[in-house]
Amino acid sequence: MSDLLERLRGRGWRMTAQRRVVAEVLDGEHVHLTADEVHARAVAKLPEISRATVYNTLGELVSLGEVIEVTTDKRAKRYDPNAHRPHHHLVCARCGAIRDVHPRGNPLADLPDSERFGFTVSDVEVTYRGLCPNCMSA
Amino acid sequence: MSDLLERLRGRGWRMTAQRRVVAEVLDGEHVHLTADEVHARAVAKLPEISRATVYNTLGELVSLGEVIEVTTDKRAKRYDPNAHRPHHHLVCARCGAIRDVHPRGNPLADLPDSERFGFTVSDVEVTYRGLCPNCMSA
DNA sequence: ATCCTACAATGGACAATGTCTAAGTCAAGT
DNA sequence: ACTTGACTTAGACATTGTCCATTGTAGGAT
């Protein structure tokens, strides 16, 4: 994760305790925290950090392309630090657990011109839904 | 749309003016209204209808499988009455316009077992993003 | 090492969306 | 037409996110 911090500093990002803590919280595979969860974990490391700062920092990380916004559920946006490799998501319909997945093929190629309505299509987001092993046995 | 009303009545749905109005508002192709938009249009036909009733009715229509919940943007859920035929969505990244699309192939088949993490995968939702003709020329 | 200044953080008000509840109303069967 | 249980209502409340004026501070300049 010091990679991320180094990269950010290299881009002229002013380094502060708050930003460092937020970046540290967002580390790992299959991490998809809501803004509030990020805030809660950040508070554990730096009690005086404010909600607004967490929102601001998350927004900046997204603009910089270091973190991806994921909207798998209707409630809160989630933040996915695994931005360096394209991937999609598999979500448990009952408990909400999320895994990163890498399907074969390119869904963009599956959209014929006749179905593009004149749009310039540049991106595709795929969300698989089902039941995780835990919820299946329960 | 009287089809829908008949089907609902057949399922033991109690028919009320409010439910009829909500069902009428949700009619057509490429219709993807937010709950608030549904409420606004319902009020035009039945001024005393309440917000809670619109939310309740939308939730019931979703449970009954007559309407699909779509979360293409991070703000509000949208309601898509085109539930009889599976389809996906194409969204303009700037103005938010939404079109129903029917890509070739089956994305479910593109997810290898090794990428399923023991989940029972039952559904997939694909959102294409790009710029619509209007926003492109602007 | 200290000072400056632009940028960042704070916290609290505000906004948007959605949920819940208690009380009143009504559709549909008898 | 009555009765009853389901439906509707209005508004309070909850959650998520944004905005702004004020205060604080990182990092370059001296």
Tab-separated table of C-alpha atoms (C1' of nucleotides) in Angstrom:
chain	number	residue	atom	x	y	z
A	1	MET	CA	0.000	0.000	0.000
A	2	SER	CA	2.988	2.298	0.352
A	3	ASP	CA	2.901	1.921	-3.427
A	4	LEU	CA	-0.341	3.819	-3.458
A	5	LEU	CA	0.950	6.464	-1.093
A	6	GLU	CA	4.108	6.889	-3.164
A	7	ARG	CA	2.120	7.157	-6.370
A	8	LEU	CA	-0.159	9.756	-4.858
A	9	ARG	CA	2.690	11.805	-3.509
A	10	GLY	CA	4.286	11.650	-6.951
A	11	ARG	CA	1.163	13.187	-8.398
A	12	GLY	CA	1.506	16.173	-6.102
A	13	TRP	CA	-1.013	14.940	-3.602
A	14	ARG	CA	-0.496	16.681	-0.326
A	15	MET	CA	0.005	13.980	2.278
A	16	THR	CA	-1.927	14.292	5.509
A	17	ALA	CA	-2.613	11.905	8.355
A	18	GLN	CA	-6.254	11.685	7.284
A	19	ARG	CA	-5.499	10.807	3.689
A	20	ARG	CA	-2.917	8.254	4.721
A	21	VAL	CA	-5.377	6.554	7.059
A	22	VAL	CA	-8.092	6.390	4.404
A	23	ALA	CA	-5.654	4.909	1.902
A	24	GLU	CA	-4.502	2.361	4.469
A	25	VAL	CA	-8.045	1.273	5.221
A	26	LEU	CA	-8.630	0.641	1.522
A	27	ASP	CA	-6.141	-2.143	1.038
A	28	GLY	CA	-6.493	-5.741	-0.023
A	29	GLU	CA	-8.358	-8.106	-2.318
A	30	HIS	CA	-12.134	-8.321	-2.286
A	31	VAL	CA	-12.376	-5.115	-0.276
A	32	HIS	CA	-15.623	-3.232	-0.941
A	33	LEU	CA	-16.368	-0.894	1.917
A	34	THR	CA	-19.079	1.735	2.098
A	35	ALA	CA	-18.081	5.293	2.898
A	36	ASP	CA	-19.397	4.817	6.410
A	37	GLU	CA	-17.400	1.655	6.929
A	38	VAL	CA	-14.298	3.432	5.712
A	39	HIS	CA	-15.059	6.205	8.145
A	40	ALA	CA	-15.537	3.779	11.047
A	41	ARG	CA	-12.203	2.078	10.383
A	42	ALA	CA	-10.448	5.369	9.855
A	43	VAL	CA	-11.779	6.627	13.177
A	44	ALA	CA	-10.258	3.581	14.866
A	45	LYS	CA	-6.840	4.744	13.708
A	46	LEU	CA	-7.386	8.485	13.910
A	47	PRO	CA	-10.297	9.368	16.177
A	48	GLU	CA	-10.668	12.984	15.143
A	49	ILE	CA	-11.133	12.355	11.416
A	50	SER	CA	-14.417	13.749	10.129
A	51	ARG	CA	-17.035	12.256	7.870
A	52	ALA	CA	-16.660	15.021	5.306
A	53	THR	CA	-12.956	14.358	4.969
A	54	VAL	CA	-13.557	10.680	4.324
A	55	TYR	CA	-16.084	11.532	1.621
A	56	ASN	CA	-13.740	14.092	0.090
A	57	THR	CA	-10.785	11.740	0.114
A	58	LEU	CA	-12.760	8.881	-1.383
A	59	GLY	CA	-13.968	11.205	-4.119
A	60	GLU	CA	-10.412	12.260	-4.861
A	61	LEU	CA	-9.152	8.690	-4.989
A	62	VAL	CA	-11.898	7.901	-7.462
A	63	SER	CA	-11.029	10.900	-9.647
A	64	LEU	CA	-7.406	9.853	-9.608
A	65	GLY	CA	-8.418	6.398	-10.780
A	66	GLU	CA	-6.895	4.693	-7.746
A	67	VAL	CA	-10.206	3.429	-6.421
A	68	ILE	CA	-13.405	2.386	-8.186
A	69	GLU	CA	-16.927	3.206	-7.135
A	70	VAL	CA	-19.192	0.167	-7.081
A	71	THR	CA	-22.957	0.288	-6.740
A	72	THR	CA	-23.941	-3.332	-6.246
A	73	ASP	CA	-26.644	-2.589	-3.751
A	74	LYS	CA	-29.218	0.111	-3.717
A	75	ARG	CA	-28.091	1.566	-0.440
A	76	ALA	CA	-24.587	2.935	-0.273
A	77	LYS	CA	-21.817	3.265	-2.814
A	78	ARG	CA	-18.875	0.979	-2.165
A	79	TYR	CA	-15.198	1.622	-2.786
A	80	ASP	CA	-12.964	-0.939	-4.449
A	81	PRO	CA	-9.200	-0.378	-4.295
A	82	ASN	CA	-8.509	-3.069	-6.891
A	83	ALA	CA	-8.455	-0.533	-9.722
A	84	HIS	CA	-5.319	-1.683	-11.484
A	85	ARG	CA	-6.963	-4.708	-13.088
A	86	PRO	CA	-10.400	-4.657	-14.717
A	87	HIS	CA	-12.868	-6.964	-13.032
A	88	HIS	CA	-16.512	-7.449	-12.253
A	89	HIS	CA	-18.484	-8.446	-9.164
A	90	LEU	CA	-20.361	-11.386	-7.735
A	91	VAL	CA	-22.840	-10.464	-5.008
A	92	CYS	CA	-24.746	-12.630	-2.539
A	93	ALA	CA	-28.410	-11.713	-2.823
A	94	ARG	CA	-29.019	-12.456	0.843
A	95	CYS	CA	-26.031	-11.296	2.882
A	96	GLY	CA	-24.466	-8.894	0.405
A	97	ALA	CA	-21.008	-10.498	0.360
A	98	ILE	CA	-19.004	-9.368	-2.661
A	99	ARG	CA	-16.188	-11.089	-4.571
A	100	ASP	CA	-14.122	-9.797	-7.469
A	101	VAL	CA	-14.479	-11.985	-10.560
A	102	HIS	CA	-12.834	-12.130	-13.978
A	103	PRO	CA	-15.232	-13.528	-16.599
A	104	ARG	CA	-14.023	-14.737	-19.985
A	105	GLY	CA	-14.736	-12.723	-23.080
A	106	ASN	CA	-15.535	-9.081	-23.581
A	107	PRO	CA	-19.159	-8.047	-23.068
A	108	LEU	CA	-18.530	-4.864	-25.029
A	109	ALA	CA	-18.146	-6.940	-28.181
A	110	ASP	CA	-21.529	-8.544	-27.525
A	111	LEU	CA	-23.444	-5.317	-28.021
A	112	PRO	CA	-24.311	-4.981	-31.724
A	113	ASP	CA	-24.287	-1.564	-33.372
A	114	SER	CA	-28.012	-1.840	-33.859
A	115	GLU	CA	-28.377	-1.911	-30.083
A	116	ARG	CA	-26.208	1.119	-29.401
A	117	PHE	CA	-28.731	3.825	-30.280
A	118	GLY	CA	-25.955	6.088	-31.522
A	119	PHE	CA	-24.165	6.026	-28.168
A	120	THR	CA	-20.376	5.908	-27.948
A	121	VAL	CA	-20.067	2.971	-25.574
A	122	SER	CA	-16.878	3.019	-23.582
A	123	ASP	CA	-17.381	0.894	-20.529
A	124	VAL	CA	-19.316	-2.052	-19.194
A	125	GLU	CA	-20.058	-3.156	-15.663
A	126	VAL	CA	-21.262	-6.686	-14.927
A	127	THR	CA	-22.841	-7.777	-11.653
A	128	TYR	CA	-23.503	-11.442	-11.038
A	129	ARG	CA	-26.007	-12.332	-8.328
A	130	GLY	CA	-26.616	-15.529	-6.423
A	131	LEU	CA	-26.227	-17.124	-3.012
A	132	CYS	CA	-22.926	-17.557	-1.242
A	133	PRO	CA	-22.067	-20.943	0.342
A	134	ASN	CA	-22.999	-19.686	3.798
A	135	CYS	CA	-26.426	-18.383	2.863
A	136	MET	CA	-27.119	-21.465	0.778
A	137	SER	CA	-26.739	-23.859	3.698
A	138	ALA	CA	-28.675	-21.594	6.043
B	1	MET	CA	-51.488	-2.264	-19.364
B	2	SER	CA	-54.934	-3.568	-18.442
B	3	ASP	CA	-53.112	-6.869	-18.905
B	4	LEU	CA	-51.052	-6.022	-15.875
B	5	LEU	CA	-54.065	-4.944	-13.883
B	6	GLU	CA	-55.913	-8.165	-14.779
B	7	ARG	CA	-52.947	-10.294	-13.850
B	8	LEU	CA	-52.618	-8.547	-10.528
B	9	ARG	CA	-56.284	-8.904	-9.741
B	10	GLY	CA	-56.009	-12.591	-10.599
B	11	ARG	CA	-53.274	-12.929	-8.010
B	12	GLY	CA	-55.593	-11.644	-5.329
B	13	TRP	CA	-54.271	-8.129	-5.400
B	14	ARG	CA	-56.819	-5.766	-3.970
B	15	MET	CA	-57.453	-3.112	-6.592
B	16	THR	CA	-57.406	0.489	-5.450
B	17	ALA	CA	-57.250	3.790	-7.268
B	18	GLN	CA	-53.688	4.314	-6.017
B	19	ARG	CA	-52.393	0.996	-7.279
B	20	ARG	CA	-54.093	1.425	-10.616
B	21	VAL	CA	-52.519	4.846	-11.079
B	22	VAL	CA	-49.029	3.599	-10.218
B	23	ALA	CA	-49.410	0.707	-12.647
B	24	GLU	CA	-50.589	3.093	-15.357
B	25	VAL	CA	-47.630	5.389	-14.879
B	26	LEU	CA	-45.265	2.466	-15.358
B	27	ASP	CA	-46.050	1.661	-18.936
B	28	GLY	CA	-44.004	1.679	-22.116
B	29	GLU	CA	-40.602	0.892	-23.578
B	30	HIS	CA	-37.440	2.470	-22.216
B	31	VAL	CA	-39.277	3.630	-19.125
B	32	HIS	CA	-36.997	3.916	-16.093
B	33	LEU	CA	-38.505	6.236	-13.533
B	34	THR	CA	-37.294	6.898	-10.020
B	35	ALA	CA	-39.744	6.457	-7.155
B	36	ASP	CA	-40.079	10.213	-6.927
B	37	GLU	CA	-40.827	10.563	-10.616
B	38	VAL	CA	-43.458	7.869	-10.324
B	39	HIS	CA	-44.924	9.747	-7.393
B	40	ALA	CA	-44.967	13.051	-9.294
B	41	ARG	CA	-46.801	11.498	-12.247
B	42	ALA	CA	-49.181	9.633	-9.993
B	43	VAL	CA	-50.036	12.855	-8.172
B	44	ALA	CA	-50.974	14.402	-11.506
B	45	LYS	CA	-53.663	11.762	-11.883
B	46	LEU	CA	-54.628	11.363	-8.245
B	47	PRO	CA	-53.566	14.352	-6.167
B	48	GLU	CA	-54.060	12.811	-2.742
B	49	ILE	CA	-51.791	9.794	-3.293
B	50	SER	CA	-49.017	9.630	-0.715
B	51	ARG	CA	-45.329	8.973	-1.059
B	52	ALA	CA	-45.483	5.925	1.201
B	53	THR	CA	-48.113	4.311	-0.968
B	54	VAL	CA	-46.008	4.765	-4.072
B	55	TYR	CA	-43.026	3.181	-2.343
B	56	ASN	CA	-45.187	0.315	-1.045
B	57	THR	CA	-46.766	-0.322	-4.406
B	58	LEU	CA	-43.461	-0.254	-6.247
B	59	GLY	CA	-42.057	-2.725	-3.742
B	60	GLU	CA	-45.019	-5.021	-4.273
B	61	LEU	CA	-44.737	-4.867	-8.048
B	62	VAL	CA	-41.082	-5.808	-7.746
B	63	SER	CA	-41.887	-8.763	-5.458
B	64	LEU	CA	-44.512	-9.928	-7.895
B	65	GLY	CA	-41.940	-9.818	-10.681
B	66	GLU	CA	-43.950	-7.328	-12.731
B	67	VAL	CA	-41.370	-4.575	-12.473
B	68	ILE	CA	-37.599	-4.659	-12.186
B	69	GLU	CA	-35.460	-2.530	-9.934
B	70	VAL	CA	-32.535	-0.940	-11.734
B	71	THR	CA	-29.639	0.805	-10.033
B	72	THR	CA	-27.752	2.410	-12.883
B	73	ASP	CA	-26.932	5.515	-10.950
B	74	LYS	CA	-25.806	5.925	-7.401
B	75	ARG	CA	-28.680	8.125	-6.420
B	76	ALA	CA	-32.142	6.656	-6.698
B	77	LYS	CA	-33.411	3.231	-7.661
B	78	ARG	CA	-35.307	3.170	-10.947
B	79	TYR	CA	-38.271	1.031	-11.916
B	80	ASP	CA	-38.440	-0.762	-15.248
B	81	PRO	CA	-41.806	-2.223	-16.285
B	82	ASN	CA	-40.259	-4.197	-19.144
B	83	ALA	CA	-39.930	-7.321	-16.992
B	84	HIS	CA	-41.340	-9.829	-19.460
B	85	ARG	CA	-38.178	-9.959	-21.572
B	86	PRO	CA	-34.657	-10.127	-20.126
B	87	HIS	CA	-32.558	-7.166	-21.128
B	88	HIS	CA	-29.728	-4.954	-19.979
B	89	HIS	CA	-29.101	-1.230	-19.921
B	90	LEU	CA	-27.097	1.407	-21.723
B	91	VAL	CA	-26.598	4.599	-19.752
B	92	CYS	CA	-25.298	8.003	-20.813
B	93	ALA	CA	-22.524	8.958	-18.431
B	94	ARG	CA	-23.342	12.635	-18.728
B	95	CYS	CA	-27.107	13.092	-18.886
B	96	GLY	CA	-28.199	9.755	-17.459
B	97	ALA	CA	-30.433	8.733	-20.393
B	98	ILE	CA	-31.183	5.013	-20.314
B	99	ARG	CA	-32.002	2.587	-23.124
B	100	ASP	CA	-32.908	-1.081	-22.933
B	101	VAL	CA	-30.464	-3.237	-24.885
B	102	HIS	CA	-30.246	-6.911	-25.830
B	103	PRO	CA	-26.622	-8.044	-26.159
B	104	ARG	CA	-25.699	-11.291	-27.893
B	105	GLY	CA	-24.546	-14.239	-25.857
B	106	ASN	CA	-25.039	-15.164	-22.246
B	107	PRO	CA	-22.685	-13.545	-19.741
B	108	LEU	CA	-23.552	-16.237	-17.193
B	109	ALA	CA	-21.717	-18.785	-19.343
B	110	ASP	CA	-18.613	-16.580	-19.287
B	111	LEU	CA	-18.074	-16.998	-15.567
B	112	PRO	CA	-15.895	-20.090	-15.004
B	113	ASP	CA	-16.517	-22.310	-12.006
B	114	SER	CA	-13.149	-21.293	-10.634
B	115	GLU	CA	-14.463	-17.724	-10.420
B	116	ARG	CA	-17.694	-18.586	-8.623
B	117	PHE	CA	-16.297	-19.021	-5.115
B	118	GLY	CA	-18.901	-21.667	-4.317
B	119	PHE	CA	-21.771	-19.280	-5.045
B	120	THR	CA	-24.919	-20.461	-6.798
B	121	VAL	CA	-25.053	-17.819	-9.500
B	122	SER	CA	-28.561	-17.216	-10.778
B	123	ASP	CA	-28.618	-13.819	-12.379
B	124	VAL	CA	-26.482	-11.264	-14.131
B	125	GLU	CA	-26.974	-7.575	-14.705
B	126	VAL	CA	-24.982	-5.706	-17.336
B	127	THR	CA	-24.696	-1.936	-17.538
B	128	TYR	CA	-23.036	-0.337	-20.544
B	129	ARG	CA	-21.848	3.233	-20.187
B	130	GLY	CA	-21.002	5.844	-22.750
B	131	LEU	CA	-22.199	9.099	-24.258
B	132	CYS	CA	-25.514	9.528	-26.002
B	133	PRO	CA	-25.656	11.350	-29.370
B	134	ASN	CA	-26.884	14.538	-27.722
B	135	CYS	CA	-24.143	14.729	-25.119
B	136	MET	CA	-21.518	13.774	-27.671
B	137	SER	CA	-22.201	16.764	-29.912
B	138	ALA	CA	-22.444	19.138	-26.947
C	1	DA	C1'	14.613	26.212	12.014
C	2	DT	C1'	10.847	29.226	11.238
C	3	DC	C1'	7.388	31.481	8.567
C	4	DC	C1'	3.757	31.704	4.856
C	5	DT	C1'	0.205	30.419	2.239
C	6	DA	C1'	-2.506	27.595	-0.382
C	7	DC	C1'	-4.675	23.542	0.300
C	8	DA	C1'	-6.914	20.315	3.529
C	9	DA	C1'	-9.868	19.148	7.580
C	10	DT	C1'	-13.590	20.111	10.570
C	11	DG	C1'	-18.368	19.899	12.069
C	12	DG	C1'	-22.715	21.059	11.571
C	13	DA	C1'	-26.472	22.342	8.609
C	14	DC	C1'	-28.774	20.822	4.707
C	15	DA	C1'	-30.564	17.745	0.882
C	16	DA	C1'	-32.155	13.509	-1.219
C	17	DT	C1'	-33.914	9.049	-0.809
C	18	DG	C1'	-36.145	5.651	1.599
C	19	DT	C1'	-38.598	3.361	5.890
C	20	DC	C1'	-41.805	3.056	9.621
C	21	DT	C1'	-45.938	3.754	12.455
C	22	DA	C1'	-50.430	4.860	14.234
C	23	DA	C1'	-54.722	6.086	12.852
C	24	DG	C1'	-58.163	6.566	9.407
C	25	DT	C1'	-60.357	4.569	5.006
C	26	DC	C1'	-62.148	1.428	1.794
C	27	DA	C1'	-62.666	-2.924	-1.450
C	28	DA	C1'	-64.812	-6.968	-1.580
C	29	DG	C1'	-67.104	-10.902	0.391
C	30	DT	C1'	-71.295	-12.169	3.157
D	1	DA	C1'	-75.441	-2.677	3.796
D	2	DC	C1'	-72.290	-4.419	7.019
D	3	DT	C1'	-67.898	-6.091	8.489
D	4	DT	C1'	-63.244	-6.850	8.344
D	5	DG	C1'	-58.749	-7.006	7.211
D	6	DA	C1'	-55.985	-5.009	3.970
D	7	DC	C1'	-54.722	-0.451	2.128
D	8	DT	C1'	-53.595	4.550	2.518
D	9	DT	C1'	-52.145	8.557	4.774
D	10	DA	C1'	-49.130	12.137	6.891
D	11	DG	C1'	-45.393	12.928	8.981
D	12	DA	C1'	-41.545	11.572	11.882
D	13	DC	C1'	-37.406	9.225	11.427
D	14	DA	C1'	-33.176	6.942	9.309
D	15	DT	C1'	-29.486	6.691	6.116
D	16	DT	C1'	-26.422	8.417	2.801
D	17	DG	C1'	-24.303	12.118	0.833
D	18	DT	C1'	-23.158	17.341	0.004
D	19	DC	C1'	-21.949	22.066	1.187
D	20	DC	C1'	-19.845	25.868	3.499
D	21	DA	C1'	-17.438	28.886	6.668
D	22	DT	C1'	-13.929	28.377	9.830
D	23	DT	C1'	-9.756	26.433	11.577
D	24	DG	C1'	-5.577	23.814	10.920
D	25	DT	C1'	-1.401	22.299	8.597
D	26	DA	C1'	2.072	20.361	4.867
D	27	DG	C1'	5.663	21.649	2.521
D	28	DG	C1'	8.141	25.156	0.031
D	29	DA	C1'	10.484	29.655	0.802
D	30	DT	C1'	13.457	32.422	3.667
